Coordinates of C-alpha atoms in Angstrom, one line a residue:
M23 CA -136.4 -74.9 327.9
R24 CA -137.6 -72.1 330.2
R25 CA -141.2 -71.2 330.4
W26 CA -142.5 -67.6 330.1
V27 CA -145.4 -66.1 331.9
L28 CA -147.2 -63.4 330.1
P29 CA -147.8 -60.3 332.2
G30 CA -150.7 -58.0 331.7
L31 CA -150.3 -54.8 329.7
L32 CA -147.8 -52.6 331.7
P33 CA -147.1 -48.9 331.7
L34 CA -144.3 -47.6 329.6
A35 CA -142.3 -46.7 332.7
V36 CA -142.4 -50.3 333.9
L37 CA -141.7 -51.7 330.4
A38 CA -138.5 -49.7 330.3
L39 CA -137.2 -51.6 333.3
L40 CA -137.9 -55.1 331.9
P41 CA -135.1 -57.0 330.3
P42 CA -135.3 -57.2 326.5
S43 CA -136.4 -60.9 326.6
A44 CA -139.4 -60.2 328.8
P45 CA -142.5 -61.1 326.8
Q46 CA -145.6 -58.8 326.6
A47 CA -149.3 -59.4 326.4
E48 CA -149.2 -57.6 323.1
P49 CA -146.3 -56.6 320.8
V50 CA -144.2 -53.7 321.8
G51 CA -141.3 -52.0 320.0
P52 CA -138.1 -54.0 320.7
A53 CA -135.4 -52.7 323.0
L54 CA -132.8 -50.9 321.0
A55 CA -129.1 -51.7 321.2
A56 CA -126.0 -51.2 319.0
A57 CA -123.0 -53.4 318.2
S58 CA -119.8 -52.0 319.5
N59 CA -116.2 -53.3 319.2
L60 CA -114.7 -52.1 322.5
S61 CA -113.1 -55.5 323.0
Q62 CA -111.0 -54.8 319.9
G63 CA -109.6 -51.6 321.3
R64 CA -111.5 -48.5 322.3
R65 CA -111.5 -45.7 319.8
P66 CA -111.5 -42.2 321.2
G67 CA -115.0 -40.8 321.5
T68 CA -116.8 -44.1 321.0
L69 CA -118.4 -44.1 324.5
D70 CA -119.1 -40.4 324.4
G71 CA -120.8 -40.8 321.0
A72 CA -122.9 -43.6 322.3
R73 CA -124.0 -41.7 325.4
A74 CA -124.7 -38.5 323.4
L75 CA -127.0 -40.5 321.1
G76 CA -128.7 -42.2 324.0
V77 CA -127.3 -45.7 323.4
R78 CA -127.6 -47.6 326.7
D79 CA -127.4 -51.2 325.5
L80 CA -124.3 -52.6 323.7
R81 CA -123.4 -55.9 322.1
D82 CA -119.7 -56.6 322.1
G83 CA -117.3 -59.5 322.5
M84 CA -114.6 -60.8 324.8
V85 CA -111.5 -62.6 323.5
W86 CA -111.1 -65.7 325.6
A87 CA -107.4 -66.1 324.9
R88 CA -106.6 -62.7 326.4
A89 CA -108.5 -63.5 329.7
E90 CA -107.3 -67.1 330.2
R91 CA -103.6 -67.3 329.5
A92 CA -103.0 -70.2 331.9
P93 CA -105.5 -73.1 332.2
G94 CA -108.2 -72.2 334.8
T95 CA -106.8 -68.8 335.6
Y96 CA -108.8 -65.7 334.5
V97 CA -107.2 -62.3 334.4
F98 CA -109.2 -59.3 333.1
D99 CA -106.4 -56.8 333.2
G100 CA -106.2 -55.0 329.9
P101 CA -108.4 -52.3 328.4
R102 CA -109.8 -54.8 326.0
Q103 CA -110.8 -57.0 328.9
R104 CA -111.9 -54.3 331.4
F105 CA -114.1 -52.3 329.0
P106 CA -117.3 -53.4 330.7
D107 CA -116.2 -51.5 333.8
A108 CA -116.4 -48.2 331.9
L109 CA -120.0 -48.6 330.8
G110 CA -121.7 -47.6 334.1
D111 CA -125.3 -48.6 334.1
S112 CA -125.5 -49.4 330.4
R113 CA -126.7 -52.9 329.5
L114 CA -124.1 -55.2 327.8
S115 CA -124.4 -58.5 326.0
I116 CA -121.2 -60.4 325.2
V117 CA -120.7 -62.7 322.2
L118 CA -118.6 -65.7 323.1
N119 CA -116.9 -66.9 320.0
W120 CA -113.6 -68.3 318.6
G121 CA -111.3 -70.4 320.8
N122 CA -108.2 -70.3 322.9
P123 CA -104.7 -71.7 322.0
L124 CA -104.7 -73.5 325.3
Y125 CA -107.4 -75.8 324.0
D126 CA -107.8 -77.6 320.7
G127 CA -105.0 -75.4 319.3
G128 CA -107.2 -72.3 319.2
D129 CA -109.8 -73.9 317.0
T130 CA -113.5 -73.6 317.8
P131 CA -113.8 -75.9 320.8
H132 CA -114.7 -79.5 319.9
S133 CA -113.0 -81.8 322.4
D134 CA -114.7 -82.5 325.7
A135 CA -111.9 -80.6 327.6
A136 CA -112.1 -77.6 325.3
V137 CA -115.9 -77.4 325.5
A138 CA -115.7 -77.6 329.3
A139 CA -113.1 -74.9 329.4
F140 CA -115.3 -72.7 327.1
G141 CA -118.1 -73.1 329.6
A142 CA -115.9 -72.3 332.6
F143 CA -114.8 -69.1 330.9
A144 CA -118.4 -68.1 330.4
G145 CA -119.0 -68.5 334.2
A146 CA -115.9 -66.5 335.1
L147 CA -116.9 -63.7 332.8
V148 CA -120.4 -63.2 334.3
R149 CA -118.9 -63.4 337.8
R150 CA -116.4 -60.7 337.0
F151 CA -118.8 -58.3 335.2
P152 CA -122.2 -57.8 336.9
N153 CA -123.4 -55.4 334.1
V154 CA -123.2 -58.2 331.5
D155 CA -126.8 -59.2 331.4
S156 CA -126.7 -61.5 328.4
L157 CA -124.3 -64.0 326.7
E158 CA -124.7 -64.7 323.1
I159 CA -123.1 -68.1 322.3
G160 CA -121.4 -68.1 319.0
N161 CA -121.8 -65.8 316.0
E162 CA -123.3 -66.9 312.7
F163 CA -122.5 -70.5 313.3
N164 CA -124.4 -71.7 310.3
G165 CA -121.7 -70.1 308.1
T166 CA -118.0 -70.5 308.2
N167 CA -116.7 -67.0 308.7
F168 CA -116.6 -67.3 312.5
V169 CA -115.6 -70.9 313.1
R170 CA -112.2 -72.5 312.8
G171 CA -110.7 -76.0 312.6
P172 CA -112.8 -79.2 312.3
L173 CA -116.1 -77.4 312.7
K174 CA -115.5 -75.2 309.7
D175 CA -115.3 -78.3 307.4
M176 CA -118.5 -79.8 308.7
T177 CA -121.8 -79.8 306.9
P178 CA -124.2 -77.2 308.4
E179 CA -126.2 -80.0 310.1
A180 CA -123.1 -81.5 311.7
R181 CA -122.0 -78.0 312.8
A182 CA -125.4 -77.5 314.4
R183 CA -124.9 -80.7 316.4
A184 CA -121.4 -79.6 317.4
Y185 CA -122.7 -76.2 318.5
V186 CA -125.1 -77.5 321.1
P187 CA -122.4 -78.8 323.5
L188 CA -120.9 -75.3 323.5
L189 CA -124.2 -73.8 324.2
R190 CA -124.9 -76.3 327.0
A191 CA -121.5 -75.8 328.6
A192 CA -121.6 -72.0 328.5
S193 CA -125.2 -71.7 329.6
G194 CA -124.8 -74.2 332.4
A195 CA -121.7 -72.4 333.8
A196 CA -123.1 -68.9 333.4
R197 CA -126.4 -69.8 335.1
A198 CA -124.5 -71.5 337.9
A199 CA -122.6 -68.3 338.4
R200 CA -125.6 -66.0 338.1
P201 CA -129.0 -67.6 337.7
G202 CA -130.6 -64.6 336.1
I203 CA -128.2 -64.3 333.2
R204 CA -129.9 -64.3 329.8
I205 CA -128.6 -66.8 327.2
S206 CA -129.0 -66.1 323.5
G207 CA -128.5 -69.1 321.3
G208 CA -128.7 -70.2 317.7
A209 CA -126.2 -67.6 316.4
L210 CA -127.9 -67.6 313.0
H211 CA -127.0 -65.6 309.9
S212 CA -130.3 -65.0 308.0
L213 CA -133.3 -67.2 308.8
P214 CA -132.2 -70.8 307.9
G215 CA -135.0 -73.2 308.8
A216 CA -133.1 -76.4 308.0
Y217 CA -130.2 -75.4 310.2
L218 CA -132.6 -74.4 312.9
D219 CA -134.2 -77.8 312.7
A220 CA -130.9 -79.5 313.3
L221 CA -130.2 -77.2 316.3
L222 CA -133.6 -78.0 317.8
A223 CA -133.2 -81.7 317.2
A224 CA -129.9 -81.7 319.1
G225 CA -131.6 -80.0 322.1
A226 CA -130.6 -76.4 321.7
A227 CA -133.9 -75.0 323.0
D228 CA -133.2 -76.5 326.5
H229 CA -130.2 -74.3 327.0
M230 CA -131.2 -70.8 325.7
D231 CA -133.6 -68.1 326.7
T232 CA -133.7 -66.3 323.4
L233 CA -133.0 -67.1 319.7
A234 CA -130.5 -64.8 318.0
L235 CA -130.9 -63.9 314.3
H236 CA -129.1 -61.7 311.8
P237 CA -131.6 -61.2 309.0
Y238 CA -129.3 -59.5 306.5
S239 CA -130.7 -61.3 303.5
T240 CA -134.4 -60.6 304.3
A241 CA -136.2 -57.5 303.0
P242 CA -138.0 -55.6 305.8
E243 CA -141.4 -56.3 304.2
Q244 CA -140.8 -60.1 304.4
L245 CA -139.3 -60.2 307.9
A246 CA -142.4 -60.7 310.0
R247 CA -143.6 -63.4 307.5
Q248 CA -140.4 -65.3 307.7
I249 CA -140.2 -65.1 311.5
A250 CA -143.7 -66.5 311.5
V251 CA -142.4 -69.5 309.4
L252 CA -139.7 -70.2 311.9
R253 CA -142.2 -70.0 314.8
R254 CA -144.1 -72.9 313.3
R255 CA -141.6 -75.1 315.2
P256 CA -143.1 -75.8 318.6
A257 CA -139.8 -75.5 320.5
I258 CA -139.5 -71.8 319.6
A259 CA -143.1 -70.9 319.1
E260 CA -143.1 -68.7 322.2
M261 CA -139.4 -68.2 322.7
P262 CA -138.3 -64.5 322.6
I263 CA -136.3 -63.6 319.5
E264 CA -133.5 -61.1 319.4
I265 CA -132.2 -59.5 316.2
T266 CA -128.7 -59.2 317.4
E267 CA -127.4 -57.6 314.1
F268 CA -129.2 -55.7 311.5
G269 CA -127.8 -53.0 309.2
T270 CA -127.0 -51.9 305.7
T271 CA -124.3 -50.6 303.4
D272 CA -126.7 -48.1 301.8
R273 CA -126.0 -44.9 303.5
A274 CA -128.6 -42.9 301.7
G275 CA -131.3 -45.5 302.4
S276 CA -130.1 -46.5 305.9
A277 CA -132.6 -44.4 307.9
S278 CA -135.6 -45.7 305.9
Y279 CA -134.3 -49.2 306.2
A280 CA -133.9 -48.9 310.0
V281 CA -137.5 -47.7 310.4
R282 CA -139.0 -50.3 308.1
M283 CA -137.1 -53.1 309.8
Y284 CA -138.0 -51.8 313.3
C285 CA -141.7 -51.7 312.4
Q286 CA -141.7 -55.3 311.1
M287 CA -139.6 -56.5 314.0
A288 CA -142.1 -55.0 316.4
L289 CA -145.0 -56.7 314.7
A290 CA -143.1 -60.0 314.7
G291 CA -142.6 -59.8 318.5
V292 CA -138.9 -59.3 318.4
S293 CA -137.7 -58.4 321.9
R294 CA -134.3 -56.7 321.1
A295 CA -133.0 -55.0 318.0
V296 CA -129.2 -54.4 317.7
W297 CA -128.0 -52.0 315.0
Y298 CA -124.7 -53.0 313.3
P299 CA -122.5 -51.1 313.9
L300 CA -122.4 -48.5 316.6
N301 CA -119.2 -47.0 315.2
D302 CA -117.4 -47.3 311.9
R303 CA -115.8 -50.7 311.3
G304 CA -114.4 -50.1 307.9
D305 CA -116.6 -52.8 306.3
G306 CA -119.0 -50.4 304.5
Y307 CA -121.9 -50.9 307.0
V308 CA -123.4 -47.6 308.1
P309 CA -122.6 -46.7 311.7
L310 CA -124.7 -44.6 314.0
F311 CA -122.0 -41.9 314.1
T312 CA -118.8 -41.1 312.2
P313 CA -115.3 -41.2 313.7
D314 CA -115.5 -37.5 314.2
G315 CA -118.7 -37.8 316.1
R316 CA -121.3 -36.7 313.5
I317 CA -124.6 -38.5 313.6
T318 CA -125.3 -40.5 310.4
P319 CA -128.7 -40.9 308.8
A320 CA -128.9 -44.3 310.5
G321 CA -128.1 -42.6 313.8
R322 CA -130.9 -40.0 313.3
A323 CA -133.3 -42.8 312.6
W324 CA -132.1 -44.6 315.7
R325 CA -132.8 -41.5 317.8
L326 CA -136.3 -41.1 316.3
I327 CA -137.1 -44.8 317.0
A328 CA -135.9 -44.5 320.6
A329 CA -138.0 -41.4 321.1
R330 CA -141.3 -42.4 319.5
M331 CA -141.3 -46.3 319.1
E332 CA -139.0 -48.2 321.5
R333 CA -140.9 -50.3 324.0
R334 CA -144.3 -48.8 323.0
A335 CA -147.3 -51.0 322.3
V336 CA -147.7 -51.5 318.6
V337 CA -150.5 -52.7 316.3
D338 CA -150.3 -53.5 312.6
A339 CA -151.4 -50.4 310.6
A340 CA -151.0 -51.9 307.1
P341 CA -153.8 -50.3 305.0
D342 CA -154.1 -53.2 302.6
P343 CA -151.9 -56.0 301.0
F344 CA -149.8 -53.3 299.2
G345 CA -148.9 -51.1 302.2
Y346 CA -147.0 -51.6 305.4
G347 CA -147.4 -49.8 308.7
C348 CA -147.2 -49.7 312.5
R349 CA -149.1 -47.6 315.0
F350 CA -147.2 -47.1 318.2
A351 CA -148.7 -46.0 321.4
G352 CA -148.3 -42.2 321.9
G353 CA -149.7 -41.3 318.5
T354 CA -146.9 -42.4 316.0
H355 CA -147.9 -44.0 312.7
V356 CA -145.3 -45.5 310.3
L357 CA -146.5 -46.0 306.8
W358 CA -145.0 -47.0 303.4
G359 CA -145.9 -49.0 300.4
A360 CA -147.6 -48.5 297.0
R361 CA -147.7 -44.9 295.9
R362 CA -150.7 -43.0 297.0
G363 CA -151.6 -39.7 298.6
V364 CA -151.6 -39.2 302.4
T365 CA -153.8 -36.8 304.3
L366 CA -152.9 -36.0 307.9
P367 CA -155.5 -35.9 310.7
P368 CA -156.0 -32.7 312.6
G369 CA -153.1 -31.8 314.9
A370 CA -150.6 -34.2 313.3
R371 CA -147.4 -33.6 311.4
A372 CA -145.3 -35.8 309.2
V373 CA -141.6 -36.5 309.3
D374 CA -139.2 -38.7 307.3
A375 CA -137.1 -41.5 308.8
E376 CA -134.5 -39.0 310.0
G377 CA -137.1 -36.9 311.8
R378 CA -137.2 -34.1 309.3
D379 CA -140.5 -32.4 308.6
L380 CA -142.2 -33.5 305.3
P381 CA -144.1 -30.7 303.5
P382 CA -147.3 -31.4 301.7
P383 CA -148.4 -32.9 299.5
L384 CA -147.5 -36.2 301.1
L385 CA -147.0 -39.3 299.0
L386 CA -146.5 -42.8 300.2
S387 CA -143.4 -44.6 298.8
P388 CA -142.4 -48.2 298.6
D389 CA -139.2 -47.7 300.5
R390 CA -139.3 -44.2 302.2
P391 CA -141.7 -44.4 305.2
V392 CA -143.8 -41.5 306.3
I393 CA -143.9 -41.1 310.0
V394 CA -147.0 -39.3 311.2
I395 CA -146.9 -37.9 314.8
G396 CA -150.0 -36.7 316.5
P397 CA -152.2 -37.1 319.6
D398 CA -152.6 -40.6 320.9
D399 CA -156.3 -40.6 320.1
A400 CA -155.9 -39.1 316.6
A401 CA -157.5 -40.8 313.7
P402 CA -155.1 -42.6 311.3
P403 CA -153.9 -40.8 308.3
A404 CA -156.2 -41.0 305.3
L405 CA -154.8 -42.7 302.2
G406 CA -155.8 -42.2 298.6
P407 CA -156.3 -45.1 296.1
D408 CA -153.2 -47.0 294.9
G409 CA -154.8 -48.8 292.0
V410 CA -152.9 -52.0 292.6
I411 CA -154.7 -55.2 291.8
A412 CA -151.9 -57.8 292.4
D413 CA -148.3 -57.7 293.3
S414 CA -145.8 -60.6 293.3
F415 CA -143.7 -59.2 296.2
D416 CA -146.3 -57.7 298.5
Q417 CA -148.5 -60.8 298.2
F418 CA -145.9 -63.5 298.4
T419 CA -146.8 -66.1 301.0
Y420 CA -145.1 -69.0 302.8
P421 CA -147.7 -71.8 302.7
E422 CA -147.7 -74.6 305.2
A423 CA -149.3 -77.0 302.7
T424 CA -148.3 -77.4 299.0
G425 CA -150.8 -75.6 296.8
A426 CA -152.4 -73.6 299.7
R427 CA -151.7 -69.9 299.1
P428 CA -154.4 -67.8 300.8
G429 CA -154.1 -64.2 299.9
D430 CA -151.9 -64.7 296.9
P431 CA -153.6 -63.8 293.6
F432 CA -150.9 -65.7 291.6
D433 CA -150.5 -69.4 291.1
R434 CA -146.7 -69.9 291.3
L435 CA -145.4 -73.1 289.7
A436 CA -142.6 -74.8 287.8
R437 CA -143.1 -75.9 284.2
H438 CA -141.0 -78.8 282.9
G439 CA -141.8 -79.6 279.3
D440 CA -145.6 -79.7 279.1
R441 CA -146.1 -80.5 282.7
D442 CA -146.7 -78.1 285.6
H443 CA -145.3 -78.9 289.0
P444 CA -146.4 -77.3 292.3
L445 CA -143.9 -75.4 294.4
R446 CA -143.6 -76.2 298.1
L447 CA -142.1 -74.4 301.0
M448 CA -138.4 -75.0 301.6
P449 CA -137.0 -74.2 305.0
G450 CA -133.8 -72.4 304.0
Q451 CA -130.2 -73.7 303.9
Q452 CA -131.5 -77.2 303.3
A453 CA -128.9 -77.7 300.5
P454 CA -125.4 -76.2 299.7
A455 CA -126.7 -73.7 297.1
A456 CA -130.1 -72.9 298.7
P457 CA -130.9 -69.5 300.2
W458 CA -130.6 -69.2 303.9
T459 CA -134.3 -68.0 304.2
P460 CA -137.6 -69.7 303.6
H461 CA -138.6 -69.9 299.9
L462 CA -140.4 -72.1 297.4
G463 CA -138.9 -74.9 295.4
A464 CA -139.4 -78.3 293.8
P465 CA -136.6 -80.7 294.8
A466 CA -137.5 -83.2 292.1
L467 CA -136.5 -80.5 289.5
G468 CA -133.2 -79.6 291.0
R469 CA -132.1 -76.2 292.2
I470 CA -135.0 -74.1 291.0
R471 CA -136.4 -71.7 293.5
L472 CA -138.8 -68.8 294.0
A473 CA -138.7 -66.1 296.7
A474 CA -140.6 -62.9 297.1
D475 CA -138.0 -60.9 295.0
T476 CA -135.8 -63.5 293.3
L477 CA -136.2 -66.6 291.2
R478 CA -134.0 -69.2 289.6
P479 CA -135.1 -71.2 286.6
G480 CA -133.2 -74.4 285.8
V481 CA -132.5 -77.3 283.5
W482 CA -133.5 -80.8 284.4
A483 CA -133.1 -84.0 282.4
G484 CA -131.9 -81.8 279.4
R485 CA -135.0 -79.7 279.3
P486 CA -135.6 -76.2 280.7
V487 CA -137.6 -75.6 283.9
H488 CA -139.5 -72.4 283.9
I489 CA -140.9 -70.4 286.9
V490 CA -144.4 -69.4 286.1
H491 CA -146.7 -66.8 287.6
R492 CA -150.3 -67.4 286.6
Y493 CA -153.1 -64.8 287.2
V494 CA -156.7 -65.9 286.6
A495 CA -159.1 -62.9 286.3
P496 CA -161.8 -63.2 289.0
T497 CA -164.0 -60.7 287.2
A498 CA -164.0 -58.6 284.0
Q499 CA -161.0 -56.3 284.3
V500 CA -158.9 -53.8 282.4
I501 CA -155.4 -53.9 283.8
D502 CA -151.9 -52.4 283.3
L503 CA -149.1 -54.9 283.5
D504 CA -145.6 -53.9 284.7
A505 CA -142.9 -56.6 285.2
S506 CA -139.2 -56.5 285.5
F507 CA -136.6 -59.3 285.5
A508 CA -132.9 -58.7 286.1
P509 CA -130.6 -61.7 285.9
G510 CA -127.5 -61.6 288.2
A511 CA -124.0 -60.7 287.0
G512 CA -123.1 -64.4 287.2
T513 CA -125.4 -65.5 284.4
T514 CA -123.7 -67.1 281.4
D515 CA -126.3 -66.7 278.7
G516 CA -129.2 -64.9 280.4
I517 CA -132.8 -65.7 280.8
S518 CA -135.9 -66.0 278.6
V519 CA -139.2 -64.2 279.5
S520 CA -142.6 -64.8 277.9
V521 CA -146.0 -63.4 278.6
T522 CA -149.2 -65.0 277.3
L523 CA -152.9 -64.3 277.6
N524 CA -155.0 -67.4 277.2
G525 CA -152.0 -69.0 275.5
A526 CA -151.5 -66.2 272.9
A527 CA -148.2 -64.5 273.1
L528 CA -148.1 -60.9 274.3
A529 CA -144.3 -60.5 274.8
A530 CA -141.1 -62.5 274.5
Q531 CA -137.6 -61.4 275.3
S532 CA -134.3 -63.0 276.3
G533 CA -130.8 -61.9 277.2
T534 CA -128.4 -61.1 280.0
H535 CA -129.7 -57.6 280.4
P536 CA -132.6 -56.4 282.6
I537 CA -135.9 -57.2 280.9
K538 CA -139.0 -55.0 281.3
V539 CA -142.5 -55.8 280.2
A540 CA -145.2 -53.1 280.1
R541 CA -148.7 -53.6 278.7
R542 CA -151.4 -51.0 279.0
G543 CA -155.2 -51.5 278.9
L544 CA -155.3 -55.3 278.8
S545 CA -158.9 -56.4 278.8
L546 CA -159.6 -59.6 280.8
A547 CA -162.8 -61.5 280.9
P548 CA -163.7 -63.6 284.0
G549 CA -161.5 -66.7 283.9
D550 CA -158.9 -65.3 281.5
V551 CA -155.4 -66.6 282.2
L552 CA -152.4 -64.3 282.2
E553 CA -149.0 -66.1 282.5
L554 CA -145.5 -64.8 282.9
S555 CA -142.8 -67.4 282.5
V556 CA -139.1 -67.2 283.2
G557 CA -136.7 -69.8 281.9
P558 CA -133.1 -70.3 281.2
N559 CA -131.5 -70.1 277.8
A560 CA -129.2 -73.0 277.0
D561 CA -127.5 -72.8 280.5
A562 CA -129.1 -72.0 283.9
T563 CA -125.7 -71.1 285.5
G564 CA -126.0 -67.9 287.5
D565 CA -129.6 -67.3 286.5
V566 CA -130.7 -66.0 289.9
T567 CA -133.0 -63.2 288.8
R568 CA -134.5 -60.2 290.7
F569 CA -138.1 -59.7 289.6
R570 CA -141.4 -58.0 290.3
I571 CA -144.8 -58.3 288.7
T572 CA -147.5 -55.7 289.3
L573 CA -151.0 -55.5 287.9
R574 CA -152.8 -52.1 288.3
A575 CA -156.1 -50.5 287.3
P576 CA -155.4 -48.0 284.5

């Protein structure tokens, strides 16, 4: 594995010249890029649209079979092979994926000869195109959508072991051809710790400069926390991380999503952030501009991020456990979270995620960030009270030790019959039906699980297993309770929800429909125990449930 030397704090002009993987003495906003598909055929206006928006870093592919049509001979002669020549001084990373019919019948390379040929192609590619500054080896290799042949039928752990020879061959040949080439490895969909463990055990870290992640299944507010869980592994504790795909199918919310994700990526030390896609792919994901060249909400957010946040020093500006925020050098604050009033400092203005002015009165929102732009030395915006006492999503933690949950006001446990069981951290993708992100579970009780926003109760040994949130009042309190539980469409007979205070029932509902519980003015004495329990009905099939529990002062 390569070693990284941390430079001192550098001026923004110098930071702009550094490659995306160059680490900083303090976090800075990641380098921005976008995922293009020029290797699949250039659509009219794509490059013009990218340049007009200011996109100067692209992530694309290169089809091996088109460039090597006879063993050992490489011809980059078609528009789908020569597209890097048209990019001028733009940065370009190339994803090397799939196979070549000349080797292993076109399957993902697995024989020694095919793996060696894959590496040789990587070397030929970087020799031919000097503006390719990074190779990303594989794409979402922990899944099966982008692998073919024997590797597709392997377990994830076996596929991880089969991936490392490909990574070794490609990185070795590419570095021999150009020692400064950046190698991104891992090729991970989501943040699957168990798959990552298998990669690292097979020696992957020795052959890559950055770890590539696609955190599609992680909420922005959980991203920095989950990356911190991955970084508990010594082999990648200091390795740069690139988010080489992030995006959404929610057009209306795409700008807000982009800004929230960018803030959390910056705080997590991510070095490069690649929006998917640059241009329309026909898969529902929101591009930066439309086929006729109109900038989308995501594109306007991208432009705002590039102007006010990219490569600028950043500090965590979260006001409390129920809010999220970043302060970027140059006087830009990004804030969102529990609803409360916002008062601007003198000389500042507020815009939304698309850069549109926000008129007063300003109100913080859980999913619509307020961006405050002012002088670099301006005071932070003043926030009013939010009244939140505890929240199951905002205060979800990923404990290193079972039972240790600093900062979490809830005891989160599994109840089987009359016995309570602790939940422990699960790495992600450790079993066929497990989420591909860190979460809590109890393997001795089957497939039950708990994440920040979803839970799954179960049945074990013929008895239900409930997921319980327990709140013990630290002082005398009067609280309002709001809780929601929405079982997924695949549930067979729904879930059961019960709420008790010191063992006395406050509410009980069951069914396949969304369940809401609201109680106002609950008086709690010190040590009083409020419990919310979610269990299956007769059958736990499909009982993955979205939920949130919030306690507020009246």
